[in-house]
Tab-separated table of C-alpha atoms and ligand atoms in Angstrom:
chain	number	residue	atom	x	y	z
G	1	MET	CA	84.185	175.944	111.670
G	2	LYS	CA	83.097	177.570	114.985
G	3	ILE	CA	79.359	176.089	115.829
G	4	GLU	CA	78.277	178.849	117.390
G	5	GLY	CA	76.026	181.682	115.195
G	6	GLN	CA	75.994	179.464	111.783
G	7	ALA	CA	72.771	178.573	110.285
G	8	ALA	CA	72.973	174.938	109.997
G	9	LEU	CA	70.522	171.843	108.304
G	10	VAL	CA	69.805	168.567	109.611
G	11	THR	CA	67.814	166.123	107.382
G	12	GLY	CA	66.503	163.600	109.147
G	13	GLY	CA	66.315	165.758	112.339
G	14	GLY	CA	62.511	165.020	113.108
G	15	SER	CA	64.006	161.509	114.914
G	16	GLY	CA	66.630	159.664	116.180
G	17	LEU	CA	70.522	160.389	115.265
G	18	GLY	CA	69.136	163.286	113.235
G	19	GLU	CA	67.402	164.957	116.300
G	20	ALA	CA	70.318	164.085	118.552
G	21	THR	CA	72.586	166.010	116.301
G	22	ALA	CA	70.076	169.042	115.737
G	23	ARG	CA	69.598	169.204	119.721
G	24	GLU	CA	73.934	169.130	119.799
G	25	LEU	CA	74.000	171.949	117.164
G	26	ALA	CA	71.648	173.946	119.016
G	27	ARG	CA	73.130	173.334	122.400
G	28	LEU	CA	76.706	174.860	120.850
G	29	GLY	CA	74.933	177.809	119.448
G	30	ALA	CA	74.240	177.278	115.969
G	31	LYS	CA	70.834	177.960	114.309
G	32	VAL	CA	69.250	174.759	112.969
G	33	ALA	CA	66.731	173.884	110.585
G	34	VAL	CA	65.254	170.875	111.046
G	35	LEU	CA	64.258	168.960	107.632
G	36	ASP	CA	62.457	165.887	107.776
G	37	VAL	CA	59.475	164.177	105.386
G	38	ASN	CA	57.491	163.756	108.810
G	39	LEU	CA	56.909	166.987	109.718
G	40	GLU	CA	55.581	166.604	113.203
G	41	GLY	CA	58.664	165.202	114.316
G	42	ALA	CA	60.956	168.078	112.801
G	43	GLN	CA	58.390	170.470	114.334
G	44	ARG	CA	58.671	168.624	117.707
G	45	VAL	CA	62.570	169.191	117.632
G	46	ALA	CA	62.491	172.417	116.167
G	47	LYS	CA	59.915	173.527	118.884
G	48	ASP	CA	62.003	172.021	121.720
G	49	ILE	CA	65.572	173.781	120.594
G	50	GLY	CA	64.067	177.152	119.303
G	51	GLY	CA	64.754	176.268	115.745
G	52	VAL	CA	62.603	176.145	112.227
G	53	ALA	CA	61.302	172.938	110.943
G	54	CYS	CA	60.872	172.615	107.244
G	55	LYS	CA	58.985	169.567	105.450
G	56	CYS	CA	61.375	168.358	103.402
G	57	ASP	CA	61.756	165.010	101.201
G	58	VAL	CA	65.474	164.711	100.120
G	59	THR	CA	64.489	162.624	97.098
G	60	ASP	CA	62.531	165.559	95.769
G	61	THR	CA	64.450	168.532	94.559
G	62	GLU	CA	61.457	170.934	94.835
G	63	SER	CA	60.861	170.060	98.294
G	64	VAL	CA	64.841	170.244	99.080
G	65	GLN	CA	65.214	173.740	97.601
G	66	ALA	CA	61.849	175.156	99.032
G	67	ALA	CA	63.746	173.785	102.502
G	68	LEU	CA	66.776	175.491	101.869
G	69	ASP	CA	65.178	178.925	100.885
G	70	ALA	CA	63.086	178.466	104.136
G	71	ALA	CA	65.572	177.932	106.029
G	72	ALA	CA	67.642	180.705	104.740
G	73	ALA	CA	65.099	183.260	105.003
G	74	ALA	CA	64.830	182.718	108.881
G	75	HIS	CA	68.568	181.903	109.877
G	76	GLY	CA	70.491	183.371	106.710
G	77	PRO	CA	72.666	180.669	104.443
G	78	ALA	CA	73.340	177.628	106.142
G	79	ARG	CA	77.474	176.618	106.119
G	80	ILE	CA	76.583	173.318	107.722
G	81	LEU	CA	74.726	170.296	106.121
G	82	MET	CA	73.756	167.202	108.019
G	83	ASN	CA	72.467	164.300	106.101
G	84	ILE	CA	71.065	162.105	108.526
G	85	ALA	CA	67.793	161.171	107.071
G	86	GLY	CA	68.008	157.557	105.754
G	87	ILE	CA	65.748	154.742	105.376
G	88	GLY	CA	66.192	150.446	105.945
G	89	THR	CA	64.586	147.366	104.666
G	90	ALA	CA	66.281	143.773	104.591
G	91	LYS	CA	64.729	141.657	101.878
G	92	ARG	CA	66.150	138.568	100.463
G	93	VAL	CA	67.257	138.229	96.530
G	94	VAL	CA	65.333	134.850	96.399
G	95	GLN	CA	61.852	135.876	98.154
G	96	LYS	CA	60.568	132.622	100.457
G	97	ASP	CA	57.688	131.767	97.649
G	98	GLY	CA	61.086	131.142	94.962
G	99	SER	CA	60.419	134.767	93.490
G	100	ALA	CA	62.687	137.592	92.848
G	101	ALA	CA	62.899	140.347	95.295
G	102	PRO	CA	60.895	143.649	94.089
G	103	LEU	CA	63.186	146.074	92.073
G	104	GLU	CA	61.399	148.751	93.301
G	105	ASP	CA	62.278	147.883	96.998
G	106	PHE	CA	65.712	148.158	96.295
G	107	ALA	CA	65.445	151.674	94.117
G	108	LYS	CA	63.627	153.040	97.030
G	109	VAL	CA	66.685	152.659	99.193
G	110	ILE	CA	69.082	153.626	96.755
G	111	ASN	CA	66.946	157.083	96.277
G	112	VAL	CA	66.324	158.035	99.593
G	113	ASN	CA	69.884	157.094	101.432
G	114	LEU	CA	72.292	157.659	98.181
G	115	ILE	CA	70.221	159.458	95.779
G	116	GLY	CA	68.371	161.850	98.075
G	117	THR	CA	71.832	162.777	100.157
G	118	TYR	CA	73.568	163.786	96.702
G	119	ASN	CA	70.568	165.440	96.077
G	120	ALA	CA	70.469	167.952	99.366
G	121	SER	CA	74.307	168.025	98.919
G	122	ARG	CA	74.591	169.224	95.892
G	123	LEU	CA	71.975	172.446	96.264
G	124	PHE	CA	73.653	172.803	99.617
G	125	ALA	CA	76.976	173.386	97.982
G	126	ALA	CA	76.028	175.299	95.128
G	127	ALA	CA	74.355	177.808	97.695
G	128	CYS	CA	77.627	177.552	99.914
G	129	ALA	CA	80.015	178.539	97.107
G	130	LYS	CA	78.580	181.749	96.659
G	131	LEU	CA	79.502	182.599	100.454
G	132	ASP	CA	82.087	184.589	101.774
G	133	ALA	CA	85.047	182.585	103.109
G	134	LEU	CA	85.859	182.132	106.503
G	135	GLU	CA	89.069	181.531	108.224
G	136	ASP	CA	91.463	179.111	106.154
G	137	GLY	CA	89.301	179.649	103.215
G	138	GLU	CA	86.082	177.345	104.587
G	139	ARG	CA	82.726	177.824	103.400
G	140	GLY	CA	80.832	175.050	104.658
G	141	VAL	CA	80.775	171.388	105.692
G	142	MET	CA	78.920	168.553	105.103
G	143	LEU	CA	78.058	165.109	106.791
G	144	PHE	CA	77.045	162.088	105.284
G	145	THR	CA	75.116	159.026	107.284
G	146	ALA	CA	76.290	155.530	106.147
G	147	SER	CA	76.629	152.529	108.362
G	148	VAL	CA	79.119	149.744	109.162
G	149	ALA	CA	76.038	148.066	106.547
G	150	ALA	CA	78.599	149.743	103.673
G	151	PHE	CA	81.435	147.344	104.856
G	152	ASP	CA	79.802	143.953	106.312
G	153	GLY	CA	75.984	144.080	105.637
G	154	GLN	CA	73.854	141.094	106.999
G	155	VAL	CA	72.021	138.723	104.725
G	156	GLY	CA	69.162	140.908	102.871
G	157	GLN	CA	70.681	144.027	103.092
G	158	GLN	CA	71.797	144.354	99.601
G	159	ALA	CA	69.991	147.618	99.230
G	160	TYR	CA	70.904	149.357	102.329
G	161	SER	CA	74.436	148.181	102.120
G	162	ALA	CA	74.789	149.239	98.081
G	163	SER	CA	73.156	152.570	99.458
G	164	LYS	CA	75.734	153.345	102.753
G	165	GLY	CA	78.482	151.942	100.484
G	166	GLY	CA	77.765	154.574	97.710
G	167	LEU	CA	77.923	157.248	100.189
G	168	VAL	CA	81.044	155.980	101.307
G	169	GLY	CA	82.353	155.771	97.708
G	170	MET	CA	81.255	159.829	97.380
G	171	THR	CA	82.958	160.734	100.360
G	172	LEU	CA	86.267	161.315	98.787
G	173	PRO	CA	85.432	162.506	95.399
G	174	MET	CA	82.870	164.908	96.794
G	175	ALA	CA	85.559	166.598	99.129
G	176	ARG	CA	87.944	166.922	96.170
G	177	ASP	CA	85.550	168.005	94.381
G	178	LEU	CA	84.481	171.043	96.685
G	179	ALA	CA	87.726	171.696	98.008
G	180	GLN	CA	88.130	174.407	95.712
G	181	HIS	CA	84.761	176.157	96.889
G	182	GLY	CA	85.983	175.828	100.860
G	183	ILE	CA	83.558	173.135	101.272
G	184	ARG	CA	84.649	169.730	103.252
G	185	VAL	CA	82.833	166.380	103.222
G	186	CYS	CA	82.846	163.733	105.908
G	187	THR	CA	81.166	160.656	106.649
G	188	ILE	CA	79.972	158.793	110.004
G	189	ALA	CA	79.671	155.180	109.491
G	190	PRO	CA	77.539	154.232	112.883
G	191	GLY	CA	77.167	150.680	113.890
G	192	LEU	CA	73.982	149.870	116.384
G	193	PHE	CA	72.684	153.064	117.983
G	194	SER	CA	69.435	153.222	120.151
G	195	THR	CA	67.078	155.107	118.213
G	196	PRO	CA	63.071	154.660	118.273
G	197	LEU	CA	64.036	152.174	115.098
G	198	MET	CA	66.022	150.040	117.331
G	199	ARG	CA	64.058	150.789	120.534
G	200	GLN	CA	60.824	148.977	118.229
G	201	LEU	CA	62.692	145.316	118.558
G	202	PRO	CA	62.102	143.028	121.546
G	203	GLU	CA	64.072	143.906	124.252
G	204	PRO	CA	65.879	140.399	124.049
G	205	VAL	CA	66.810	141.213	120.470
G	206	GLN	CA	68.405	144.502	121.644
G	207	ALA	CA	70.102	142.570	124.457
G	208	SER	CA	71.485	140.332	121.948
G	209	LEU	CA	72.911	142.947	119.352
G	210	ALA	CA	74.354	144.833	122.056
G	211	ALA	CA	76.528	141.647	123.617
G	212	SER	CA	77.684	141.753	119.922
G	213	ILE	CA	79.714	145.094	120.500
G	214	PRO	CA	83.350	144.423	121.713
G	215	PHE	CA	83.358	147.639	124.008
G	216	PRO	CA	81.460	149.044	125.142
G	217	SER	CA	78.769	146.132	125.085
G	218	ARG	CA	75.614	148.018	124.831
G	219	LEU	CA	74.069	149.789	122.344
G	220	GLY	CA	75.422	153.456	120.693
G	221	LYS	CA	73.671	156.679	121.971
G	222	PRO	CA	72.365	159.149	119.872
G	223	GLU	CA	74.516	161.878	121.742
G	224	GLU	CA	77.398	159.919	121.097
G	225	PHE	CA	76.525	160.404	117.216
G	226	ALA	CA	75.852	163.947	117.703
G	227	SER	CA	79.091	164.921	119.245
G	228	LEU	CA	81.254	163.334	116.570
G	229	ALA	CA	79.009	165.093	113.662
G	230	ALA	CA	79.876	168.493	115.753
G	231	HIS	CA	83.353	167.811	115.934
G	232	ILE	CA	83.381	167.076	112.617
G	233	VAL	CA	82.139	170.682	112.005
G	234	THR	CA	84.621	172.223	114.558
G	235	ASN	CA	87.889	170.216	113.223
G	236	THR	CA	88.897	171.935	109.843
G	237	HIS	CA	91.460	169.293	109.193
G	238	LEU	CA	89.226	166.173	108.700
G	239	ASN	CA	88.178	166.045	105.059
G	240	GLY	CA	87.355	163.436	102.668
G	241	GLU	CA	87.250	160.503	105.536
G	242	VAL	CA	84.647	157.752	106.453
G	243	ILE	CA	85.068	157.197	110.477
G	244	ARG	CA	83.524	154.293	111.936
G	245	LEU	CA	81.699	155.105	115.258
G	246	ASP	CA	80.722	151.380	116.334
G	247	GLY	CA	82.460	149.911	119.428
G	248	ALA	CA	84.667	147.926	117.534
G	249	LEU	CA	81.559	145.962	116.036
G	250	ARG	CA	82.018	143.674	112.619
G	251	MET	CA	78.578	142.383	111.947
G	252	ALA	CA	77.955	138.886	111.212
G	253	PRO	CA	76.398	137.575	108.070
G	254	ARG	CA	73.152	137.340	110.225
P	1	NAD	N1	69.978	153.765	114.258
P	1	NAD	C1	71.335	152.813	114.054
P	1	NAD	O1	71.648	152.038	114.753
P	1	NAD	C2	71.762	153.256	112.758
P	1	NAD	C3	73.275	152.582	112.378
P	1	NAD	C4	73.449	152.804	111.219
P	1	NAD	C5	73.231	153.759	110.447
P	1	NAD	N2	72.092	154.789	110.664
P	1	NAD	C6	71.580	155.700	109.785
P	1	NAD	O2	71.246	156.704	110.528
P	1	NAD	C7	70.552	157.427	109.765
P	1	NAD	C8	69.076	158.218	111.082
P	1	NAD	O3	68.720	156.763	111.135
P	1	NAD	P1	67.724	156.599	112.823
P	1	NAD	O4	68.075	155.235	113.430
P	1	NAD	O5	68.147	157.833	113.451
P	1	NAD	O6	66.317	156.570	111.958
P	1	NAD	P2	65.110	156.925	112.566
P	1	NAD	O7	63.873	156.457	111.550
P	1	NAD	O8	64.832	157.334	114.123
P	1	NAD	O9	65.276	158.946	111.789
P	1	NAD	C9	65.140	158.621	110.475
P	1	NAD	C10	64.723	159.986	109.607
P	1	NAD	O10	64.691	160.237	108.554
P	1	NAD	C11	63.710	160.865	108.182
P	1	NAD	N3	63.445	160.733	106.622
P	1	NAD	C12	63.089	159.302	105.992
P	1	NAD	N4	63.119	159.151	104.468
P	1	NAD	C13	62.888	160.763	104.360
P	1	NAD	C14	62.801	161.169	103.315
P	1	NAD	N5	62.972	160.887	102.025
P	1	NAD	N6	63.418	162.785	103.364
P	1	NAD	C15	63.482	163.253	104.668
P	1	NAD	N7	63.852	162.635	105.506
P	1	NAD	C16	63.464	161.607	105.643
P	1	NAD	C17	62.418	160.192	108.911
P	1	NAD	O11	61.465	160.379	108.861
P	1	NAD	C18	63.064	159.993	110.335
P	1	NAD	O12	62.903	161.401	110.856
P	1	NAD	C19	69.656	156.995	108.772
P	1	NAD	O13	70.262	157.253	107.232
P	1	NAD	C20	70.165	155.499	109.179
P	1	NAD	O14	70.593	154.552	108.363
P	1	NAD	C21	71.382	154.269	111.986
């Protein structure tokens, strides 16, 4: 699909990989709605790129529908959905005091990363399926953001890895399901990227993480993620696939 002139939605667009993707799509001529639970972040990015900011919690159906409607009112119906919103925590199954890890912590990560992505995707797909078909019968494209932790999760990453593994597992059935509507689904599984989250870590920790990446031995740049996300939009034959973007990194147990 040609990006220029299309309306695009970017969840988690107020920071990090989502911000870089919102900026890249706007640079390539898309009309971008920045959806984020953090309205200030969304507004900062939207202002910079001439897009619209929508406060949106991907786990809340009313909130997502309101954001989709607001974005459509500003830009027309969207054909591109970039699901990039996500959270991450690490927690040992058996805590230091011997107690079991709280179930709510596990459920929260699954709720935002997996159920939130499905929530935004199903509402987007229902709207997108009603649009006229473009070349090849294509109507839309959506991205899931997994993680290499879906495959080689580290100690304590049970919830995060399960949520991202869920996205990996959902990619093909979703692509097959939506094929009849001409909507493609692809997933990027990033390795270690330099985002505000990562930059909070002490410099030596960042350096040691970077050194664990075979080549290039540095953290990924958010622009590299954004460039692949944009490529997925433009390459109509990419569908139902999970792409690792990780410099050949395979995470160690800890
Ligand atoms: N940075 C990395 O190295 C890395 C590696 C693998 C995967 N990822 C994934 O990439 C995505 C982006 O990560 P990042 O590093 O840019 O993080 P980030 O914290 O910089 O950005 C995440 C954004 O998502 C938003 N968000 C959180 N919960 C939300 C909700 N319920 N509804 C709407 N928005 C919500 C946050 O407000 C924030 O703006 C996440 O899904 C993360 O799991 C990141």
